[in-house]
Tab-separated table of C-alpha atoms in Angstrom:
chain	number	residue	atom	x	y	z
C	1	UNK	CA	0.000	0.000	0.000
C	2	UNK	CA	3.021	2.351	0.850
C	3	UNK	CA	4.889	1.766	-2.396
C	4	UNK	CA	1.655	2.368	-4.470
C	5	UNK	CA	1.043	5.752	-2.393
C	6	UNK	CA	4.820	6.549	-3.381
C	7	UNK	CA	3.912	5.733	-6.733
C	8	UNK	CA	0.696	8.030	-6.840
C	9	UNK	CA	2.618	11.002	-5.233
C	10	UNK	CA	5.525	10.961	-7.191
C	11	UNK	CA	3.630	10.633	-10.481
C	12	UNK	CA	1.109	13.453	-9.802
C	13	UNK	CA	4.554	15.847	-8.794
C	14	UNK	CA	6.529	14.722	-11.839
C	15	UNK	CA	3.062	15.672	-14.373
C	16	UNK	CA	1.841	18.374	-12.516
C	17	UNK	CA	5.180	20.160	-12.334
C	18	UNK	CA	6.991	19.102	-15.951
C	19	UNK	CA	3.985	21.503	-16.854
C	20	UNK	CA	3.501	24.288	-14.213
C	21	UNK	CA	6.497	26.486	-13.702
C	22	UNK	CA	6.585	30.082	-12.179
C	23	UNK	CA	9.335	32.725	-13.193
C	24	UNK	CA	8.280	35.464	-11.386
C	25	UNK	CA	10.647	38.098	-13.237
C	26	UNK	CA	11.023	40.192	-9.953
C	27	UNK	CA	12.715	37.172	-8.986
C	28	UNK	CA	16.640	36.919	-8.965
C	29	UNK	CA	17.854	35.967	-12.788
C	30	UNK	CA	19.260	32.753	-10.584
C	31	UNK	CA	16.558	31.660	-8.850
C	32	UNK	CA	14.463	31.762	-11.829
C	33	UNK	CA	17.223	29.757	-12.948
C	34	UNK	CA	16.898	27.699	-10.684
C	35	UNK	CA	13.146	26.969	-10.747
C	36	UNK	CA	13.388	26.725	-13.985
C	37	UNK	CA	15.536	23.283	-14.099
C	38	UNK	CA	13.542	22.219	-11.405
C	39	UNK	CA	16.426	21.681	-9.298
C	40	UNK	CA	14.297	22.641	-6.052
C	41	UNK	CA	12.728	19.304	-6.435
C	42	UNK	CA	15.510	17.673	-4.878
C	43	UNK	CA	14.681	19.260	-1.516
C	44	UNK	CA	10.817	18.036	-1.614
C	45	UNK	CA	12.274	14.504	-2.531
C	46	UNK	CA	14.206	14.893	0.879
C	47	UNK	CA	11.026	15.804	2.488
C	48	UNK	CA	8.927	12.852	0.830
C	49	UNK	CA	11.991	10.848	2.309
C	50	UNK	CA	14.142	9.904	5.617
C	51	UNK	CA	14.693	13.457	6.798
C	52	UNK	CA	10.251	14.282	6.284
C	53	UNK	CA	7.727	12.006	5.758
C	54	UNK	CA	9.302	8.438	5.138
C	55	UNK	CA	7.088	8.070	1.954
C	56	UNK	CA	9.981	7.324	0.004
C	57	UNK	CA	11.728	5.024	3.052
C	58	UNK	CA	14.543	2.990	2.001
C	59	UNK	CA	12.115	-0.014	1.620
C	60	UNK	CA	10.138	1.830	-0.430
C	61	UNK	CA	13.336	3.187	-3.131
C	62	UNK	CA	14.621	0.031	-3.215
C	63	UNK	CA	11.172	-1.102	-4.771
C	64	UNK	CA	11.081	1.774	-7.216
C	65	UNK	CA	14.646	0.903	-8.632
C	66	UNK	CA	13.145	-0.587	-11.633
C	67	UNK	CA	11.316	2.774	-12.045
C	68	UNK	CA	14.606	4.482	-12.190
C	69	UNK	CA	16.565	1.706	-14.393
C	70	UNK	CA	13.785	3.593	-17.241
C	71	UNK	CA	14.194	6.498	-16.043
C	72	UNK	CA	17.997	6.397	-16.604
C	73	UNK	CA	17.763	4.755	-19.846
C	74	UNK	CA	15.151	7.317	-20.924
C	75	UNK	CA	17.589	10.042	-20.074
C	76	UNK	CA	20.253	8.044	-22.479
C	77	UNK	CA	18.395	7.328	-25.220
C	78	UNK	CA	17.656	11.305	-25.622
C	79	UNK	CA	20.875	12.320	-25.437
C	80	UNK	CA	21.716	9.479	-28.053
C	81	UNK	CA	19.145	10.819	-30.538
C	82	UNK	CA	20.870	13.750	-31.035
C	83	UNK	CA	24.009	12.473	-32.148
C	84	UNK	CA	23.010	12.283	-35.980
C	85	UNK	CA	25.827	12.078	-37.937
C	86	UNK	CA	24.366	13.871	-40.914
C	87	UNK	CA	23.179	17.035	-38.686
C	88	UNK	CA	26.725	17.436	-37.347
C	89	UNK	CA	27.960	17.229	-40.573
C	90	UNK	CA	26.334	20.164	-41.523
C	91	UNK	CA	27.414	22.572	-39.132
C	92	UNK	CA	30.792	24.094	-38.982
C	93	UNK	CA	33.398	21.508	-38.187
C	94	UNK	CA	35.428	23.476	-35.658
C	95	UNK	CA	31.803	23.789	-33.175
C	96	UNK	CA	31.810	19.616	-32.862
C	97	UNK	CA	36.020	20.312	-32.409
C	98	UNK	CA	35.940	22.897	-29.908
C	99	UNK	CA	33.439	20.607	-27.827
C	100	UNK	CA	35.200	17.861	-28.040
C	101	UNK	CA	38.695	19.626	-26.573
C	102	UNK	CA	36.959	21.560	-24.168
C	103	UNK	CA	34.742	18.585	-22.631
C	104	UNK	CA	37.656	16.602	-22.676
C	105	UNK	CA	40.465	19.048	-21.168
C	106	UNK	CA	37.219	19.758	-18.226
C	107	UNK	CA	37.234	15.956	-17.642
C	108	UNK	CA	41.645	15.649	-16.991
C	109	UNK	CA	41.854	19.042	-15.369
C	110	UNK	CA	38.224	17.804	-12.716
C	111	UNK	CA	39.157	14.423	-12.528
C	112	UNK	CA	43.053	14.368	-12.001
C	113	UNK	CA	42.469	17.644	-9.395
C	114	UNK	CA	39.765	15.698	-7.342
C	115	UNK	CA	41.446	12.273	-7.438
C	116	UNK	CA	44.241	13.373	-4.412
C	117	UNK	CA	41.368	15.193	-2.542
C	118	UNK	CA	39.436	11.940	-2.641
C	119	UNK	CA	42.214	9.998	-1.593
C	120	UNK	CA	42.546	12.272	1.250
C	121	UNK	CA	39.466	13.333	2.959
C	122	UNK	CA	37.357	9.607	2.261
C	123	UNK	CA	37.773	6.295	3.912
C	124	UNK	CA	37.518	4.667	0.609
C	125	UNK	CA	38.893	2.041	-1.306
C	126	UNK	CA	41.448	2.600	-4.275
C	127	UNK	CA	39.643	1.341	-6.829
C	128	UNK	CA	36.566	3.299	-5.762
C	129	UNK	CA	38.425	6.614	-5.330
C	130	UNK	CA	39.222	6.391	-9.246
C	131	UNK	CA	36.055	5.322	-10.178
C	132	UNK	CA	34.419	8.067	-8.393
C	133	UNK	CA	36.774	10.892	-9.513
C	134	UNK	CA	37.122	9.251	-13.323
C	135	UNK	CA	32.725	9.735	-12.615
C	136	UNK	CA	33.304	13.508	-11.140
C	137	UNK	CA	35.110	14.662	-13.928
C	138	UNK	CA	32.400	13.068	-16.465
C	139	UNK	CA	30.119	15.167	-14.833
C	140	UNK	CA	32.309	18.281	-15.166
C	141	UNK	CA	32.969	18.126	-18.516
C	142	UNK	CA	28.775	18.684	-19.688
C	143	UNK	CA	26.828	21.966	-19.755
C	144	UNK	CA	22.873	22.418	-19.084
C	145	UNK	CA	20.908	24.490	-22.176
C	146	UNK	CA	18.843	25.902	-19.359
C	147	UNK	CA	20.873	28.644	-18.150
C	148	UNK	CA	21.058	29.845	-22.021
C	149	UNK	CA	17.703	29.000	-22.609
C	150	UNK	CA	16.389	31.339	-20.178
C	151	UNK	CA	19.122	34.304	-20.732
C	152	UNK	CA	17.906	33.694	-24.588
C	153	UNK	CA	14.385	34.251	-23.371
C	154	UNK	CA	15.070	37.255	-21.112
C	155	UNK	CA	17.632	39.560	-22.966
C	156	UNK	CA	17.990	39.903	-27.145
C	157	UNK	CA	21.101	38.766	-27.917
C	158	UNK	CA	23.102	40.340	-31.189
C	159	UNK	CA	26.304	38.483	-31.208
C	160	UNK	CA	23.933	35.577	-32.007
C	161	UNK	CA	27.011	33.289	-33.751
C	162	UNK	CA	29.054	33.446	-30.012
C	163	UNK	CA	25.290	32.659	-28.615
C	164	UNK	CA	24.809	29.567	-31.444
C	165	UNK	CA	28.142	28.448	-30.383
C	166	UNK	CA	27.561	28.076	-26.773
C	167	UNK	CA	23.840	26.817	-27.461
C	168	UNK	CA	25.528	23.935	-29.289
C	169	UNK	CA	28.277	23.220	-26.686
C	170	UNK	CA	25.659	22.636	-24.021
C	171	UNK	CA	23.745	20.535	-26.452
C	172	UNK	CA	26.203	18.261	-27.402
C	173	UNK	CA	29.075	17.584	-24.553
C	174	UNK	CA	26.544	15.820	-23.151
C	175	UNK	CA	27.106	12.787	-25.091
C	176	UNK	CA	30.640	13.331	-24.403
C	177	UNK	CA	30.047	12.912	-20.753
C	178	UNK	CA	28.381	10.136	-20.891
C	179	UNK	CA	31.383	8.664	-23.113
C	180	UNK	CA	33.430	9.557	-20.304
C	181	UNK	CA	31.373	7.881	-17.680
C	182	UNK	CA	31.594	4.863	-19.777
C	183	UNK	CA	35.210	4.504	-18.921
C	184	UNK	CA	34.406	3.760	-15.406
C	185	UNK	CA	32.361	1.755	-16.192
C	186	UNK	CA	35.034	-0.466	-18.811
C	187	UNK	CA	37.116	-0.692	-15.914
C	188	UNK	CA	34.915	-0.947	-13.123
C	189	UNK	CA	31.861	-2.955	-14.650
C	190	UNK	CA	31.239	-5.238	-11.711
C	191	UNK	CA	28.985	-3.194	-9.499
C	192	UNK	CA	29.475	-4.931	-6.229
C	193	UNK	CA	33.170	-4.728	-6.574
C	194	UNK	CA	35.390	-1.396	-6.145
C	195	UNK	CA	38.491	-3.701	-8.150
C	196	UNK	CA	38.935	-3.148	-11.683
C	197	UNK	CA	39.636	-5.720	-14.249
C	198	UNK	CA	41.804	-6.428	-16.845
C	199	UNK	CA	41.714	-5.236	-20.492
C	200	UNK	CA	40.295	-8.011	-21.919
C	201	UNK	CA	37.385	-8.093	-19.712
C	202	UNK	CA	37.130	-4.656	-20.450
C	203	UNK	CA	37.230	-5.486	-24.404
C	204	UNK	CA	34.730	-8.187	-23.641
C	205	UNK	CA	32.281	-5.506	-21.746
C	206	UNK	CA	32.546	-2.958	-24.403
C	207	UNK	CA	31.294	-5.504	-26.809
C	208	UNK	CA	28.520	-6.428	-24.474
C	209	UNK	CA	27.412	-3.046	-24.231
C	210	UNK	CA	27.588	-2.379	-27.536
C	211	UNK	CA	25.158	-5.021	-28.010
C	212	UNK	CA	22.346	-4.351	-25.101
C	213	UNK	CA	22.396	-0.782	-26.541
C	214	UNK	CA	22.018	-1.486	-30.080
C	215	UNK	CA	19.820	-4.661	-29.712
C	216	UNK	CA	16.631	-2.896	-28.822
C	217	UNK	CA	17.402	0.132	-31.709
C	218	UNK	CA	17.657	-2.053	-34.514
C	219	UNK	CA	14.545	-4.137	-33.302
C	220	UNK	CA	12.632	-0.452	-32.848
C	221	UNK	CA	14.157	-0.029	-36.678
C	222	UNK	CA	12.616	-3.393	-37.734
C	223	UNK	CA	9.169	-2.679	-36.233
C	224	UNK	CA	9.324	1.310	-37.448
C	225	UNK	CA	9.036	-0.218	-41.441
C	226	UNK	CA	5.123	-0.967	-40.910
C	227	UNK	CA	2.291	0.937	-40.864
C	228	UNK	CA	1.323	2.573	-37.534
C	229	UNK	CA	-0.636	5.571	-35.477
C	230	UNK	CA	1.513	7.754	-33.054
C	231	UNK	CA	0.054	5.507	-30.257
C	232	UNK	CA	1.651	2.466	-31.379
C	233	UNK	CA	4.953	4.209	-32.155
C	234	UNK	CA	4.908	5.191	-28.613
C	235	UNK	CA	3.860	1.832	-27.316
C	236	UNK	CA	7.175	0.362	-29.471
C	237	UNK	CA	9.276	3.076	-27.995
C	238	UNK	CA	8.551	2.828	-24.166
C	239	UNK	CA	9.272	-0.982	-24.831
C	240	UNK	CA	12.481	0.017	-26.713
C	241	UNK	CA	13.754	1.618	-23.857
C	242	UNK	CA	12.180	-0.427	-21.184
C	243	UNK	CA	14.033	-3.403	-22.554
C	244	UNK	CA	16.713	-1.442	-23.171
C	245	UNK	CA	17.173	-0.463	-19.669
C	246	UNK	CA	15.900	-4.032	-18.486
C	247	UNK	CA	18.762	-6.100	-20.027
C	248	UNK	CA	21.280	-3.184	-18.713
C	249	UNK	CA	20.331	-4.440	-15.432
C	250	UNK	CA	20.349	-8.087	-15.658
C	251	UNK	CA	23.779	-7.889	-17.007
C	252	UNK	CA	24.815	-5.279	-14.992
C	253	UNK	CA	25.429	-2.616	-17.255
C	254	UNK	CA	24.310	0.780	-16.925
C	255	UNK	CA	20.950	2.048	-18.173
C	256	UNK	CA	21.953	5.244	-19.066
C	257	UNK	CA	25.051	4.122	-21.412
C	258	UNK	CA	22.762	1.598	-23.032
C	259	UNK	CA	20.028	3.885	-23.304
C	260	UNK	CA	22.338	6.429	-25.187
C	261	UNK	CA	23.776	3.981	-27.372
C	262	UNK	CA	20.434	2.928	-28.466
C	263	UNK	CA	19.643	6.385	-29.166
C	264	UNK	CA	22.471	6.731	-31.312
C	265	UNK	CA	21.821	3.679	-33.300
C	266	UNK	CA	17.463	5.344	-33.911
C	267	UNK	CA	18.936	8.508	-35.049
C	268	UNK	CA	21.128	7.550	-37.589
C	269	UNK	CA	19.346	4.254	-39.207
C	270	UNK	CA	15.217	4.993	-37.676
C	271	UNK	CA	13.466	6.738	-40.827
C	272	UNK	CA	10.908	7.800	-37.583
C	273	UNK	CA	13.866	9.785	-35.487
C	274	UNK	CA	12.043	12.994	-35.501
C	275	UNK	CA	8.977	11.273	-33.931
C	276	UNK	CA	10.891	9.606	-31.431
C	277	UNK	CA	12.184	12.977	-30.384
C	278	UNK	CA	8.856	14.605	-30.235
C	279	UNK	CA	8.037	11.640	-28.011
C	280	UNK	CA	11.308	12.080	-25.745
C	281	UNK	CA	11.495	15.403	-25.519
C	282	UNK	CA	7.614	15.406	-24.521
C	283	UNK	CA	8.625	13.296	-21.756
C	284	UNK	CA	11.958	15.014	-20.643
C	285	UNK	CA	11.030	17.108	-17.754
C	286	UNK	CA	9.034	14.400	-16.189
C	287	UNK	CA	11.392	12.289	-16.118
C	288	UNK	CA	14.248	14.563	-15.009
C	289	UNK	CA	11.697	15.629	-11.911
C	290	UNK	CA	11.311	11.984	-11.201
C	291	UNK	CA	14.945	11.859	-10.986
C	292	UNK	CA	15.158	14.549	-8.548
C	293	UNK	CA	12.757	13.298	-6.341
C	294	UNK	CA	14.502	10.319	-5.950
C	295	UNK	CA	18.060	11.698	-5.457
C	296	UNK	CA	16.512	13.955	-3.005
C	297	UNK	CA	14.887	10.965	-0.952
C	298	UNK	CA	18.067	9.336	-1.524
C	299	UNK	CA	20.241	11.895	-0.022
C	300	UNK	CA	21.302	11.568	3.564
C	301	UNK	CA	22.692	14.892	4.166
C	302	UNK	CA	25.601	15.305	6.664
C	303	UNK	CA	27.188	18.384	7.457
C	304	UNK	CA	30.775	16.591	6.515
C	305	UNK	CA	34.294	17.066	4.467
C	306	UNK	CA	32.320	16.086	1.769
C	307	UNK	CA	30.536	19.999	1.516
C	308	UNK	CA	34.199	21.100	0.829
C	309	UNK	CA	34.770	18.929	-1.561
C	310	UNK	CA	31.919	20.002	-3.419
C	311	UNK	CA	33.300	23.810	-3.085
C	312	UNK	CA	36.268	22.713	-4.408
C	313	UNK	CA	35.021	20.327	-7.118
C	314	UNK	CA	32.488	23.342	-8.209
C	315	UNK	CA	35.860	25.982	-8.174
C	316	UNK	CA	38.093	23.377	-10.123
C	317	UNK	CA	35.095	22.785	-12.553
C	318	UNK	CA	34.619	26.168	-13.505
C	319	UNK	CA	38.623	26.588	-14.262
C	320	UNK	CA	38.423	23.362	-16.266
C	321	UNK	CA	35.770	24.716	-18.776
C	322	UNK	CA	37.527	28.425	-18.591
C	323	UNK	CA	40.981	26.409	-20.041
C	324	UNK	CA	38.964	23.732	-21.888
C	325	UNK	CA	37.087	26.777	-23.589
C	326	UNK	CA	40.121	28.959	-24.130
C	327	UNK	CA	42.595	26.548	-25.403
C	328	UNK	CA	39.593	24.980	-27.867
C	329	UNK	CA	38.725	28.215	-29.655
C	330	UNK	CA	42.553	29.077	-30.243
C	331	UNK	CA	43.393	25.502	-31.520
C	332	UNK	CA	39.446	25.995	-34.106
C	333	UNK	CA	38.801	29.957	-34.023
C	334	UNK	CA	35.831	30.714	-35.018
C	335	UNK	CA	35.219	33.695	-37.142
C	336	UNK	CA	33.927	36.349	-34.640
C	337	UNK	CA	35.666	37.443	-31.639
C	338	UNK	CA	35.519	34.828	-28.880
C	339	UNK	CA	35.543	36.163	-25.264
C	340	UNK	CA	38.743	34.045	-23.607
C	341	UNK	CA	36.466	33.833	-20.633
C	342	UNK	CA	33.907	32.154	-22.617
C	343	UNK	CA	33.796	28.908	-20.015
C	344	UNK	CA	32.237	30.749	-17.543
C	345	UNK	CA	29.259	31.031	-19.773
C	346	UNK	CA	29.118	26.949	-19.772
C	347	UNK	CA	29.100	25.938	-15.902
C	348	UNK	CA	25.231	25.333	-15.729
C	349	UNK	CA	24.862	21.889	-15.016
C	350	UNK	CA	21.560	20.300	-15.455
C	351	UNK	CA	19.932	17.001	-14.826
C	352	UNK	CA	22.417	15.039	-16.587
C	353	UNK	CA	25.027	14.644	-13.822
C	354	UNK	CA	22.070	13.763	-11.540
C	355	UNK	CA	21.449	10.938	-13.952
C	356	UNK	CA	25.271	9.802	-13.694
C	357	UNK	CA	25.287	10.011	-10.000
C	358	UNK	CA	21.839	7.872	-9.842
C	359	UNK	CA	23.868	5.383	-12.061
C	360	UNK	CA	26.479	5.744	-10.060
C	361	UNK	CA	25.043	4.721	-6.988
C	362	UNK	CA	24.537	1.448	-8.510
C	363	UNK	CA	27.991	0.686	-8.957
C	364	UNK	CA	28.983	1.201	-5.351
C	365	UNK	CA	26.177	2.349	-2.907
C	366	UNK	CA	28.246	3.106	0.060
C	367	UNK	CA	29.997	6.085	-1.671
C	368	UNK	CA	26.458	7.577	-3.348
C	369	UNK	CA	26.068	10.156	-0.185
C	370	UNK	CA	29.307	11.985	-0.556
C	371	UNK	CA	28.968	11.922	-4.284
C	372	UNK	CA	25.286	13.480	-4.009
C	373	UNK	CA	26.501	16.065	-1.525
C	374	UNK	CA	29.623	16.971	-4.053
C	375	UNK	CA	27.159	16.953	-7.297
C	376	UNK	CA	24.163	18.730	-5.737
C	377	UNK	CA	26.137	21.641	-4.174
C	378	UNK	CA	28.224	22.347	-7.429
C	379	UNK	CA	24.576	22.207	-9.575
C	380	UNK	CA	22.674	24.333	-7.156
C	381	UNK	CA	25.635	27.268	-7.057
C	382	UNK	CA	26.095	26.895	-10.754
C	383	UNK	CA	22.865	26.942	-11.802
C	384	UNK	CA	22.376	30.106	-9.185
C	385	UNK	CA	25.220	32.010	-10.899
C	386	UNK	CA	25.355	31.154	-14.796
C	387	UNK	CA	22.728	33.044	-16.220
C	388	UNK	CA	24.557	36.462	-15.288
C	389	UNK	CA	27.933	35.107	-16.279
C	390	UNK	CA	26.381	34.218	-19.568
C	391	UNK	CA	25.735	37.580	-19.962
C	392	UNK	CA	28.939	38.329	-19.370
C	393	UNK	CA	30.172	37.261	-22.264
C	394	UNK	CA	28.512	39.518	-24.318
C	395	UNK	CA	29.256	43.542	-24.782
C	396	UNK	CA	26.777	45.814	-22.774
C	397	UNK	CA	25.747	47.028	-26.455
C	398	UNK	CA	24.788	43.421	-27.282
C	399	UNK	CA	22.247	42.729	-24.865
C	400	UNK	CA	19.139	44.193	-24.362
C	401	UNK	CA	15.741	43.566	-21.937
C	402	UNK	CA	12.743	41.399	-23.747
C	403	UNK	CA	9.564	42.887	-22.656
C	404	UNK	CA	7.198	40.522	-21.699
C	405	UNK	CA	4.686	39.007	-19.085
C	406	UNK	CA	6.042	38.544	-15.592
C	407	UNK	CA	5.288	35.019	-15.395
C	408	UNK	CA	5.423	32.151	-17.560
């Protein structure tokens, strides 16, 4: 009765609030920012959980896990989707270069700074210390469209090729994270073990993965050749990625890395991508709320070391992009002038690193807390702070106030 209560409550918040949102434009641009992600839903999953109500009691999350498996595998498959080969091939080749280098110069600088800190201030094993700093620095190296989306919504922008290139940073280093977090999981693939393996069981994994992710595209691909309505494309899809995210678990493998590589294979053989995004992106902010909730009800909060190591991860993060930026846009310049301080513009963070650490906690449990506490501070003060430093980047003559209706 208690886990179909959870099940009612959480629903009705993840619907109800993927379409009611408030922006109150006499609020700071921050903490519109910040309502805007719905990153404030972490706090009422804390309340639904251990620290307020006990609706979402350990009992109870344990019993939702295969609610989250989808969830995670959702999130995956989207970000898949939009790695069409074709698309990136018609955009300017130095955008897809500069996000490369920058994503992966924020991953070495994050994950090579936080590894000694790690090592320091946690009672952990070896093995989990790397995976958990080769997972940090995944996170890093992506960038939320949120804080741009709103700025873009707020304020006319002129320069709108510097604005273009940032919009498509944030939309595709995503995928470049999730690459990343892949590597902990080719060496770490056993989630009730902090040891690594060798490289061919990490050859042997990578194959294996390649196959749970593709498996359910190219059967979506087999049943998208026949006639259907929108309902029955949507019926094939949620069983796509339910599958998808299914067989991740029963071979231990993550959802969300399976889920993306699924994605990857729909966009660039499914003649029915474009509805499957329509379908996805419908979905998105549900999901990502759902997410929240649970990471909120999942997070016991102690005041601990692990708070400064989220100042410092959030600090080291923000000079990773600002040198991963800078050093990409000398190597590919672009034709207008480029701002040297451009990565500040790019430290929103999003729901995507609270989909890594949810995966994350299934590879080793006992470390999910401090991880959660590192994560959540960094995306709350980024997401606080990045719409004004997006501005930023742009001259004073550049940016003007939208007039429109206080709230949305």
């Amino acid at each position: 009765m208690k886990f179909l209560a959870a099940i009612i409550i959480i629903a009705v918040i993840a619907l109800v609030g993927s379409r009611v949102t408030f922006l109150n434009r006499r609020l700071p641009l921050g903490l519109r920012n910040i309502l805007f992600t719905g990153t404030e839903y972490i706090f009422i999953g804390m309340l639904l959980g251990e620290f307020g109500f006990r609706i979402l009691d350990t009992e109870t999350l344990v019993e939702l896990d295969s609610i989250l498996l989808f969830g995670l595998a959702w999130i995956g498959f989207l970000f898949g989707l939009q790695f069409e080969i074709r698309l990136l091939k018609n955009l300017p080749k130095y955008y897809f270069s500069i996000t490369a280098i920058q994503s992966t110069i924020t991953f070495i600088v994050v994950g090579l700074s936080i590894y000694p800190i790690l090592s320091a201030f946690l009672d952990l094993p070896k093995g989990v210390i790397i995976l958990s700093s080769i997972t940090l620095g995944a996170t890093a190296s992506c960038t939320a469209q949120s804080a741009i989306a709103i700025v873009n919504q707020n304020y006319r922008i002129q320069n709108r090729g510097l604005l273009d290139l940032m919009r498509y940073i944030s939309s595709v280093d995503g995928v470049f994270a999730l690459l990343f977090f892949s590597l902990a999981l080719v060496f770490f693939p056993n989630s009730l073990s902090s040891e690594g393996v060798g490289i061919l069981e990490s050859l042997q994994w990578i194959l294996i993965a390649i196959v749970i992710g593709a498996f359910p595209g190219i059967v979506l691909i087999i049943f998208g050749r026949s006639r259907f309505s929108n309902q029955e494309f949507t019926l094939f899809l949620v069983g796509t990625i339910l599958f998808c995210g299914g067989m991740a678990q029963q071979l231990s493998f993550s959802p969300l890395i399976s889920g993306m590589i699924c994605g990857v294979v729909v966009a660039n053989f499914c003649r029915h991508r474009v509805r499957a995004i329509q379908i996805v992106v419908h979905a998105e902010k549900s999901i990502y709320i759902l997410l929240l909730l649970i990471v909120g009800a999942l997070w016991q909060f102690k005041l601990d070391i692990s708070l400064l190591i989220g100042v410092f991860y959030f600090l080291i993060r923000i000079l990773g992009k600002v040198v991963g930026v800078y050093t990409a846009t000398h190597i590919y310049k672009p034709i207008y002038k480029v701002p040297w301080k451009l990565g500040l513009g790019l430290i929103s963070e999003g729901g995507l690193v609270i989909a890594i650490i949810l995966n994350f906690r299934f590879l080793y449990p006992p470390a999910a807390d401090s991880m959660i506490t590192i994560v959540v501070f960094s995306v709350f003060a980024s997401e606080l702070i990045s719409p004004r430093l997006i501005l930023g980047q742009f001259k004073k003559d550049d940016v003007s106030l939208k007039k429109q209706t206080s709230v949305i």
